[in-house]
């Protein structure tokens, strides 16, 4: 650091002010009090104030890169626009020894000093620098202890279903006990929005529907956050804290999980504005990558799907393009048979796994009985031990539990589709509505290198 005697005749100073949310109410640390003291000090010194940088409600425990005004001030230092940084106390600037030395490298490189108006520090001597390290270490320790106390308080609040802030999702309000309670009118809108999205698989259409029906001017981003908000199922799951029964549920867990699956499938239109009905559904059976849509023609547009692992990278043998109308025709002709085939195949495999699991458990117990008999015949155990263990193993065989049944795929959407009159109205649907229809029932269509559909997945 340079001496004051070497400062230029005109000294440019930047004032830095920081308060955390808790400290704003403490006398002497308010924004106004800090700014008055700093401005008065600069005037007494005859310094020119080139900027006032205020980080309001910013704790020193946060990473310094999250303090926007602090970063803006450092940028002005890098442009050589500041000779001195002025602040009230050292802990207004940092509570981290590591952060302090990172910034000091920048200040020294640009000939910029720093000074506090309420404390005296000497950066030119070893003892002075040691004192700064000690002060910063104490401040950092205080911040860490405070953070640990806050974590304990927050853990307790979440465990008891108490909110940690005044904000809450649409459909809830905070009652006098600082807990979330349902606002019936708003909850009905949330339920209708979830139902509409599940039926259309379109965020944009659902937002338009909610605006027209209820006058709620949600944006797409807000609605997507709502669809992904676990609080609607009564579950709190944020910041490593979890409570399965944090608040009353507006949406069932089953519907919420179905919506999360649909969100992952949901895609946007291509930059050209064209809508490809089977985008992200049709998959190359050779390389397991999604096939990409392509359109040709002017007066009449034809839609195709191809494997870009072949056309762009040459890594797949699938060189044929599949026509979209051919895929549609196959689905019309084979959807019901494919659904029955997949369901039967799953049931057979599930039953086989169940039997295999039971056979394995039974075989293990029978081996133990056989070994027990050998021990008795070879006089390695007496009759009492044999009888005791024999009763244990035979009782275990009788009480052998049924094997756990796997959760079957969700065939309900496909069954609902087949029961409807969709074939007769299909040609009246828009391309986006057609895409929504197939997405509601099918998650994957697999095509081999000869453009044969080898199978589809439901749910």
Coordinates of C-alpha atoms in Angstrom, one line a residue:
X1 CA 0.0 0.0 0.0
X2 CA 1.2 3.5 -0.7
X3 CA 1.6 6.3 1.9
X4 CA -0.9 9.1 2.1
X5 CA 1.9 11.6 1.3
X6 CA 2.1 10.0 -2.1
X7 CA -1.6 10.4 -2.9
X8 CA -2.3 12.7 -5.8
X9 CA -3.5 16.3 -5.1
X10 CA -7.0 15.3 -6.1
X11 CA -8.1 12.1 -4.3
X12 CA -11.0 10.2 -5.8
X13 CA -12.9 8.1 -3.2
X14 CA -15.6 5.5 -3.5
X15 CA -18.0 5.0 -0.6
X16 CA -19.1 1.4 0.2
X17 CA -22.1 0.7 2.4
X18 CA -23.4 -2.7 3.3
X19 CA -26.2 -3.8 5.7
X20 CA -27.8 -7.2 6.2
X21 CA -31.5 -7.5 6.6
X22 CA -31.2 -7.9 10.4
X23 CA -28.8 -5.0 10.8
X24 CA -30.9 -2.4 9.1
X25 CA -32.9 -1.7 12.3
X26 CA -29.8 -1.4 14.5
X27 CA -28.9 2.2 15.3
X28 CA -25.6 3.2 13.7
X29 CA -25.6 0.5 11.0
X30 CA -28.5 1.8 8.9
X31 CA -27.9 2.8 5.3
X32 CA -28.5 6.5 6.1
X33 CA -26.2 6.6 9.1
X34 CA -23.3 5.0 7.3
X35 CA -23.7 7.2 4.2
X36 CA -23.8 10.4 6.4
X37 CA -20.6 9.5 8.2
X38 CA -18.7 8.5 5.1
X39 CA -19.8 11.7 3.1
X40 CA -18.8 13.9 6.1
X41 CA -15.4 12.2 6.4
X42 CA -14.7 12.6 2.7
X43 CA -15.7 16.3 2.8
X44 CA -13.4 17.0 5.7
X45 CA -10.5 15.4 3.8
X46 CA -11.3 17.3 0.7
X47 CA -11.8 14.1 -1.3
X48 CA -14.0 13.9 -4.4
X49 CA -16.7 11.2 -4.2
X50 CA -16.8 9.4 -7.5
X51 CA -19.4 6.8 -6.5
X52 CA -21.6 5.5 -3.6
X53 CA -22.1 1.7 -3.7
X54 CA -24.8 0.3 -1.5
X55 CA -25.5 -3.4 -0.9
X56 CA -28.8 -3.4 1.0
X57 CA -29.9 -6.6 2.8
X58 CA -26.7 -8.4 1.8
X59 CA -25.0 -10.5 4.5
X60 CA -21.3 -10.9 4.7
X61 CA -21.7 -14.6 4.8
X62 CA -22.7 -14.6 1.1
X63 CA -20.1 -15.0 -1.6
X64 CA -18.7 -11.5 -2.5
X65 CA -19.6 -12.2 -6.1
X66 CA -23.3 -12.0 -5.1
X67 CA -22.9 -8.4 -3.9
X68 CA -23.7 -6.5 -7.1
X69 CA -22.7 -3.1 -5.9
X70 CA -19.4 -4.4 -4.5
X71 CA -18.6 -5.9 -7.8
X72 CA -19.5 -2.7 -9.6
X73 CA -17.1 -0.8 -7.3
X74 CA -14.3 -3.3 -8.0
X75 CA -14.8 -2.8 -11.7
X76 CA -14.3 1.0 -11.2
X77 CA -11.0 0.2 -9.4
X78 CA -9.9 -1.9 -12.4
X79 CA -10.6 1.1 -14.6
X80 CA -8.3 3.2 -12.4
X81 CA -11.2 5.5 -11.5
X82 CA -10.7 5.3 -7.7
X83 CA -7.8 6.2 -5.3
X84 CA -9.4 5.1 -2.0
X85 CA -12.2 2.8 -0.9
X86 CA -13.9 4.2 2.2
X87 CA -16.3 2.3 4.5
X88 CA -17.3 2.5 8.2
X89 CA -15.9 -0.7 9.6
X90 CA -13.9 -3.6 8.3
X91 CA -16.8 -6.1 8.7
X92 CA -18.8 -3.9 6.3
X93 CA -16.3 -4.9 3.7
X94 CA -15.5 -8.6 4.5
X95 CA -15.9 -11.3 7.0
X96 CA -13.5 -13.7 5.2
X97 CA -9.7 -13.6 5.2
X98 CA -9.5 -15.4 1.9
X99 CA -11.8 -12.8 0.2
X100 CA -9.9 -9.9 1.7
X101 CA -6.6 -11.1 0.1
X102 CA -8.2 -11.7 -3.3
X103 CA -9.4 -8.1 -3.4
X104 CA -6.2 -6.8 -2.0
X105 CA -4.4 -8.2 -5.1
X106 CA -6.6 -6.1 -7.3
X107 CA -6.2 -2.9 -5.2
X108 CA -2.5 -3.2 -5.1
X109 CA -2.3 -3.8 -8.9
X110 CA -4.2 -0.5 -9.5
X111 CA -2.7 1.6 -6.7
X112 CA -5.9 1.9 -4.7
X113 CA -6.0 2.1 -0.9
X114 CA -8.8 1.4 1.6
X115 CA -9.8 3.1 4.9
X116 CA -12.4 2.8 7.6
X117 CA -13.8 5.8 9.4
X118 CA -14.6 4.1 12.7
X119 CA -11.5 2.0 13.0
X120 CA -7.7 2.4 12.5
X121 CA -5.6 -0.1 10.6
X122 CA -2.0 -0.2 9.4
X123 CA -1.3 -2.3 6.3
X124 CA 2.4 -1.2 6.1
X125 CA 3.7 -3.3 9.1
X126 CA 3.6 -7.0 9.9
X127 CA 1.8 -6.4 13.2
X128 CA -0.7 -4.2 11.4
X129 CA -1.4 -6.9 8.9
X130 CA -1.6 -9.6 11.6
X131 CA -4.2 -7.4 13.5
X132 CA -6.3 -7.2 10.3
X133 CA -6.1 -11.0 9.9
X134 CA -7.3 -11.5 13.5
X135 CA -10.2 -9.0 13.1
X136 CA -11.3 -10.7 9.9
X137 CA -11.0 -14.2 11.5
X138 CA -13.1 -13.1 14.5
X139 CA -15.7 -11.5 12.1
X140 CA -15.8 -14.7 10.0
X141 CA -16.2 -16.8 13.1
X142 CA -19.1 -14.6 14.3
X143 CA -20.8 -14.9 10.9
X144 CA -20.3 -18.7 10.9
X145 CA -21.8 -19.1 14.4
X146 CA -24.7 -16.8 13.4
X147 CA -25.2 -18.9 10.3
X148 CA -25.3 -22.1 12.3
X149 CA -27.8 -20.6 14.7
X150 CA -30.0 -19.5 11.8
X151 CA -29.8 -23.0 10.3
X152 CA -30.9 -24.6 13.6
X153 CA -33.9 -22.2 13.7
X154 CA -34.8 -22.8 10.1
X155 CA -34.6 -26.6 10.6
X156 CA -36.9 -26.4 13.6
X157 CA -39.4 -24.2 11.7
X158 CA -39.6 -26.5 8.7
X159 CA -39.9 -29.6 10.9
X160 CA -42.9 -27.9 12.6
X161 CA -44.5 -26.6 9.4
X162 CA -43.7 -23.0 10.1
X163 CA -42.8 -20.7 7.2
X164 CA -39.4 -19.0 7.1
X165 CA -40.6 -16.1 4.9
X166 CA -43.8 -14.2 4.2
X167 CA -44.0 -15.3 0.5
X168 CA -46.0 -18.3 -0.4
X169 CA -47.2 -20.0 -3.7
X170 CA -50.5 -19.0 -5.3
X171 CA -53.3 -20.9 -3.5
X172 CA -51.9 -20.5 0.0
X173 CA -51.7 -17.8 2.6
X174 CA -49.8 -17.5 5.9
X175 CA -52.0 -17.7 9.0
X176 CA -51.5 -16.2 12.4
X177 CA -49.5 -19.4 13.5
X178 CA -47.1 -18.7 10.6
X179 CA -48.2 -21.7 8.7
X180 CA -49.6 -22.2 5.2
X181 CA -53.3 -22.6 4.8
X182 CA -55.3 -23.1 1.6
X183 CA -57.2 -20.2 0.0
X184 CA -60.1 -22.2 -1.5
X185 CA -60.8 -19.9 -4.4
X186 CA -57.1 -19.8 -5.5
X187 CA -56.7 -23.5 -4.8
X188 CA -59.5 -24.3 -7.2
X189 CA -57.7 -22.3 -10.0
X190 CA -54.5 -24.2 -9.3
X191 CA -56.3 -27.6 -9.5
X192 CA -57.9 -26.5 -12.8
X193 CA -54.6 -25.4 -14.2
X194 CA -52.9 -28.7 -13.3
X195 CA -55.9 -30.6 -14.9
X196 CA -55.8 -28.5 -18.0
X197 CA -52.1 -28.9 -18.5
X198 CA -52.4 -32.7 -18.0
X199 CA -55.1 -32.9 -20.6
X200 CA -53.4 -30.6 -23.2
X201 CA -49.7 -31.0 -22.3
X202 CA -49.3 -27.4 -23.3
X203 CA -48.1 -24.7 -20.9
X204 CA -48.9 -21.9 -23.3
X205 CA -52.5 -23.1 -23.9
X206 CA -53.0 -23.6 -20.2
X207 CA -51.8 -20.0 -19.4
X208 CA -54.2 -18.7 -22.1
X209 CA -57.0 -20.7 -20.6
X210 CA -56.4 -19.4 -17.1
X211 CA -56.3 -15.8 -18.3
X212 CA -59.5 -16.2 -20.2
X213 CA -61.3 -18.1 -17.5
X214 CA -60.1 -16.5 -14.3
X215 CA -58.4 -13.3 -15.4
X216 CA -55.1 -14.4 -13.8
X217 CA -52.2 -12.9 -15.9
X218 CA -49.6 -15.6 -15.3
X219 CA -46.6 -15.7 -17.5
X220 CA -45.1 -18.9 -18.9
X221 CA -42.2 -18.9 -16.4
X222 CA -44.5 -18.4 -13.4
X223 CA -46.7 -21.3 -14.5
X224 CA -43.8 -23.6 -15.1
X225 CA -42.5 -22.9 -11.5
X226 CA -46.0 -23.6 -10.2
X227 CA -46.1 -27.0 -12.0
X228 CA -42.8 -27.9 -10.4
X229 CA -43.6 -26.6 -6.9
X230 CA -43.7 -29.6 -4.4
X231 CA -45.5 -27.5 -1.8
X232 CA -48.7 -28.1 -3.7
X233 CA -48.5 -31.7 -2.6
X234 CA -47.8 -30.6 1.0
X235 CA -44.1 -31.4 0.8
X236 CA -41.3 -28.9 1.7
X237 CA -38.1 -29.7 -0.2
X238 CA -35.6 -26.8 -0.4
X239 CA -32.1 -26.1 0.7
X240 CA -31.5 -29.6 2.0
X241 CA -34.6 -29.4 4.3
X242 CA -37.5 -31.8 3.9
X243 CA -40.9 -32.2 5.5
X244 CA -43.4 -34.6 3.9
X245 CA -46.3 -32.9 5.8
X246 CA -45.3 -29.3 5.8
X247 CA -48.8 -27.9 4.7
X248 CA -52.2 -29.1 3.4
X249 CA -52.0 -30.4 -0.1
X250 CA -53.8 -28.8 -3.1
X251 CA -52.6 -31.4 -5.7
X252 CA -52.3 -35.1 -5.1
X253 CA -48.8 -36.6 -5.3
X254 CA -49.9 -38.9 -8.1
X255 CA -51.0 -36.1 -10.3
X256 CA -47.9 -34.0 -9.4
X257 CA -45.7 -36.9 -10.5
X258 CA -47.6 -37.4 -13.7
X259 CA -47.2 -33.7 -14.5
X260 CA -43.4 -33.8 -13.9
X261 CA -43.2 -36.6 -16.5
X262 CA -45.1 -34.5 -19.0
X263 CA -42.9 -31.5 -18.3
X264 CA -39.8 -33.5 -19.3
X265 CA -41.5 -34.5 -22.5
X266 CA -42.8 -31.1 -23.3
X267 CA -41.0 -29.4 -26.2
X268 CA -41.1 -26.1 -28.0
X269 CA -41.7 -25.4 -31.6
X270 CA -38.7 -25.3 -33.9
X271 CA -37.2 -21.9 -34.8
X272 CA -38.9 -22.1 -38.2
X273 CA -42.3 -22.2 -36.4
X274 CA -43.1 -25.7 -37.7
X275 CA -44.6 -28.2 -35.3
X276 CA -43.4 -31.8 -35.6
X277 CA -46.0 -34.2 -34.2
X278 CA -43.5 -36.9 -33.0
X279 CA -40.5 -34.8 -32.0
X280 CA -38.8 -36.3 -28.9
X281 CA -41.1 -39.4 -29.2
X282 CA -39.8 -41.2 -32.2
X283 CA -36.4 -42.8 -31.5
X284 CA -33.8 -44.6 -33.5
X285 CA -33.7 -48.3 -32.5
X286 CA -30.1 -48.6 -33.8
X287 CA -28.4 -45.9 -31.7
X288 CA -31.1 -45.0 -29.2
X289 CA -31.0 -41.3 -30.1
X290 CA -34.1 -39.2 -30.8
X291 CA -34.9 -38.8 -34.5
X292 CA -35.1 -35.2 -35.8
X293 CA -38.0 -33.7 -37.8
X294 CA -37.5 -32.3 -41.3
X295 CA -40.0 -30.6 -43.7
X296 CA -40.0 -30.3 -47.5
X297 CA -42.3 -28.8 -50.1
X298 CA -44.1 -25.4 -50.5
X299 CA -47.7 -25.9 -51.6
X300 CA -47.9 -29.1 -49.7
X301 CA -45.5 -29.7 -46.8
X302 CA -44.3 -33.3 -46.1
X303 CA -42.8 -34.1 -42.7
X304 CA -40.0 -36.6 -42.1
X305 CA -37.9 -37.9 -39.2
X306 CA -34.3 -39.0 -39.5
X307 CA -31.4 -40.0 -37.3
X308 CA -28.9 -37.2 -37.1
X309 CA -26.3 -39.6 -35.7
X310 CA -26.2 -40.9 -39.3
X311 CA -26.8 -37.7 -41.3
X312 CA -24.6 -35.4 -39.3
X313 CA -22.1 -37.6 -37.6
X314 CA -22.0 -40.9 -39.6
X315 CA -22.2 -42.9 -36.4
X316 CA -25.4 -44.9 -37.1
X317 CA -26.5 -47.2 -39.9
X318 CA -30.0 -45.7 -39.9
X319 CA -29.9 -43.8 -43.2
X320 CA -33.6 -43.8 -44.2
X321 CA -36.1 -41.0 -43.4
X322 CA -39.5 -41.9 -42.0
X323 CA -42.6 -40.1 -43.2
X324 CA -44.8 -38.6 -40.5
X325 CA -48.0 -39.8 -42.1
X326 CA -46.7 -43.3 -42.3
X327 CA -46.1 -43.3 -38.5
X328 CA -49.6 -41.9 -38.0
X329 CA -51.1 -44.7 -40.1
X330 CA -49.2 -47.4 -38.2
X331 CA -50.5 -46.0 -34.9
X332 CA -54.1 -45.9 -36.2
X333 CA -53.8 -49.6 -37.4
X334 CA -51.7 -51.0 -34.5
X335 CA -52.2 -48.9 -31.3
X336 CA -54.7 -51.2 -29.7
X337 CA -52.9 -54.4 -30.6
X338 CA -49.6 -52.9 -29.4
X339 CA -51.1 -51.9 -26.1
X340 CA -52.4 -55.4 -25.5
X341 CA -49.1 -56.9 -26.6
X342 CA -47.0 -54.6 -24.3
X343 CA -49.4 -55.2 -21.3
X344 CA -49.4 -59.0 -21.8
X345 CA -45.6 -59.0 -22.2
X346 CA -45.2 -57.0 -19.0
X347 CA -47.5 -59.2 -17.0
X348 CA -45.7 -62.3 -18.1
X349 CA -42.3 -60.9 -17.3
X350 CA -43.5 -59.6 -13.9
X351 CA -45.0 -63.0 -13.1
X352 CA -41.7 -64.7 -14.1
X353 CA -39.7 -62.3 -11.9
X354 CA -42.0 -62.9 -9.0
X355 CA -41.7 -66.7 -9.3
X356 CA -37.9 -66.5 -9.8
X357 CA -37.6 -64.5 -6.6
X358 CA -39.8 -66.9 -4.6
X359 CA -37.8 -69.9 -6.1
X360 CA -34.5 -68.3 -5.0
X361 CA -35.7 -67.8 -1.4
X362 CA -37.2 -71.3 -1.2
X363 CA -34.1 -72.8 -2.7
X364 CA -31.9 -71.1 0.0
X365 CA -34.0 -72.4 2.8
X366 CA -34.1 -75.9 1.4
X367 CA -30.3 -75.9 1.1
X368 CA -30.1 -75.0 4.8
X369 CA -32.5 -77.9 5.7
X370 CA -30.3 -80.2 3.6
X371 CA -27.2 -79.0 5.3
X372 CA -28.9 -79.3 8.7
X373 CA -29.6 -83.0 8.0
X374 CA -26.0 -83.6 7.0
X375 CA -24.8 -82.1 10.3
X376 CA -27.1 -84.4 12.3
X377 CA -26.2 -87.5 10.3
X378 CA -22.5 -86.9 10.8
X379 CA -23.2 -86.4 14.5
X380 CA -21.9 -82.8 14.4
X381 CA -25.1 -81.6 16.2
X382 CA -27.5 -83.4 18.6
X383 CA -31.2 -84.2 18.1
X384 CA -32.3 -81.2 20.1
X385 CA -30.3 -78.8 18.0
X386 CA -31.6 -80.5 14.8
X387 CA -35.2 -80.2 15.9
X388 CA -34.8 -76.6 17.0
X389 CA -33.2 -75.5 13.7
X390 CA -35.6 -77.7 11.6
X391 CA -38.6 -75.9 13.1
X392 CA -37.1 -72.5 12.4
X393 CA -36.4 -73.3 8.7
X394 CA -39.7 -75.0 8.0
X395 CA -41.6 -72.1 9.7
X396 CA -39.7 -69.7 7.5
X397 CA -40.7 -71.7 4.4
X398 CA -44.4 -71.6 5.4
X399 CA -44.2 -67.8 6.1
X400 CA -42.2 -66.9 3.0
X401 CA -43.7 -63.6 1.9
X402 CA -44.9 -62.9 -1.6
X403 CA -42.4 -61.3 -3.9
X404 CA -42.7 -57.5 -4.3
X405 CA -44.8 -56.7 -7.3
X406 CA -43.3 -54.1 -9.7
X407 CA -45.2 -51.0 -10.6
X408 CA -46.7 -51.5 -14.0
X409 CA -46.4 -48.9 -16.8
X410 CA -49.2 -46.4 -16.9
X411 CA -51.5 -47.6 -19.6
X412 CA -54.5 -45.4 -18.6
X413 CA -53.9 -42.6 -21.0
X414 CA -53.6 -45.0 -24.0
X415 CA -56.8 -46.8 -22.8
X416 CA -58.6 -43.5 -22.5
X417 CA -57.5 -42.5 -26.0
X418 CA -58.7 -45.8 -27.5
X419 CA -62.0 -45.5 -25.8
X420 CA -62.6 -42.0 -27.2
X421 CA -63.7 -41.0 -30.7
X422 CA -60.2 -39.7 -31.6
X423 CA -60.0 -41.4 -35.0
X424 CA -63.0 -39.5 -36.3
X425 CA -61.9 -36.1 -35.1
X426 CA -58.2 -36.5 -35.8
X427 CA -58.2 -34.7 -39.1
X428 CA -59.9 -31.7 -37.6
X429 CA -57.2 -31.2 -35.0
X430 CA -54.3 -28.7 -35.4
X431 CA -50.8 -30.1 -35.6
X432 CA -50.1 -29.0 -32.0
X433 CA -53.3 -30.7 -30.8
X434 CA -52.2 -33.9 -32.6
X435 CA -48.8 -33.7 -31.0
X436 CA -50.5 -33.2 -27.6
X437 CA -52.8 -36.2 -28.2
X438 CA -50.0 -38.6 -29.0
X439 CA -47.8 -37.3 -26.1
X440 CA -50.6 -37.9 -23.6
X441 CA -50.5 -41.6 -24.3
X442 CA -47.1 -42.5 -25.8
X443 CA -43.6 -41.8 -24.4
X444 CA -41.5 -43.5 -27.2
X445 CA -41.8 -45.0 -30.7
X446 CA -38.8 -47.1 -31.8
X447 CA -37.8 -47.4 -35.5
X448 CA -35.1 -49.6 -37.0
X449 CA -32.9 -48.9 -39.9
X450 CA -35.6 -50.1 -42.4
X451 CA -38.1 -47.7 -40.8
X452 CA -40.1 -50.5 -39.2
X453 CA -41.6 -49.6 -35.9
X454 CA -40.3 -52.2 -33.5
X455 CA -42.2 -51.2 -30.5
X456 CA -43.7 -48.3 -28.5
X457 CA -43.7 -47.4 -24.8
X458 CA -46.7 -46.1 -22.9
X459 CA -47.1 -43.7 -20.1

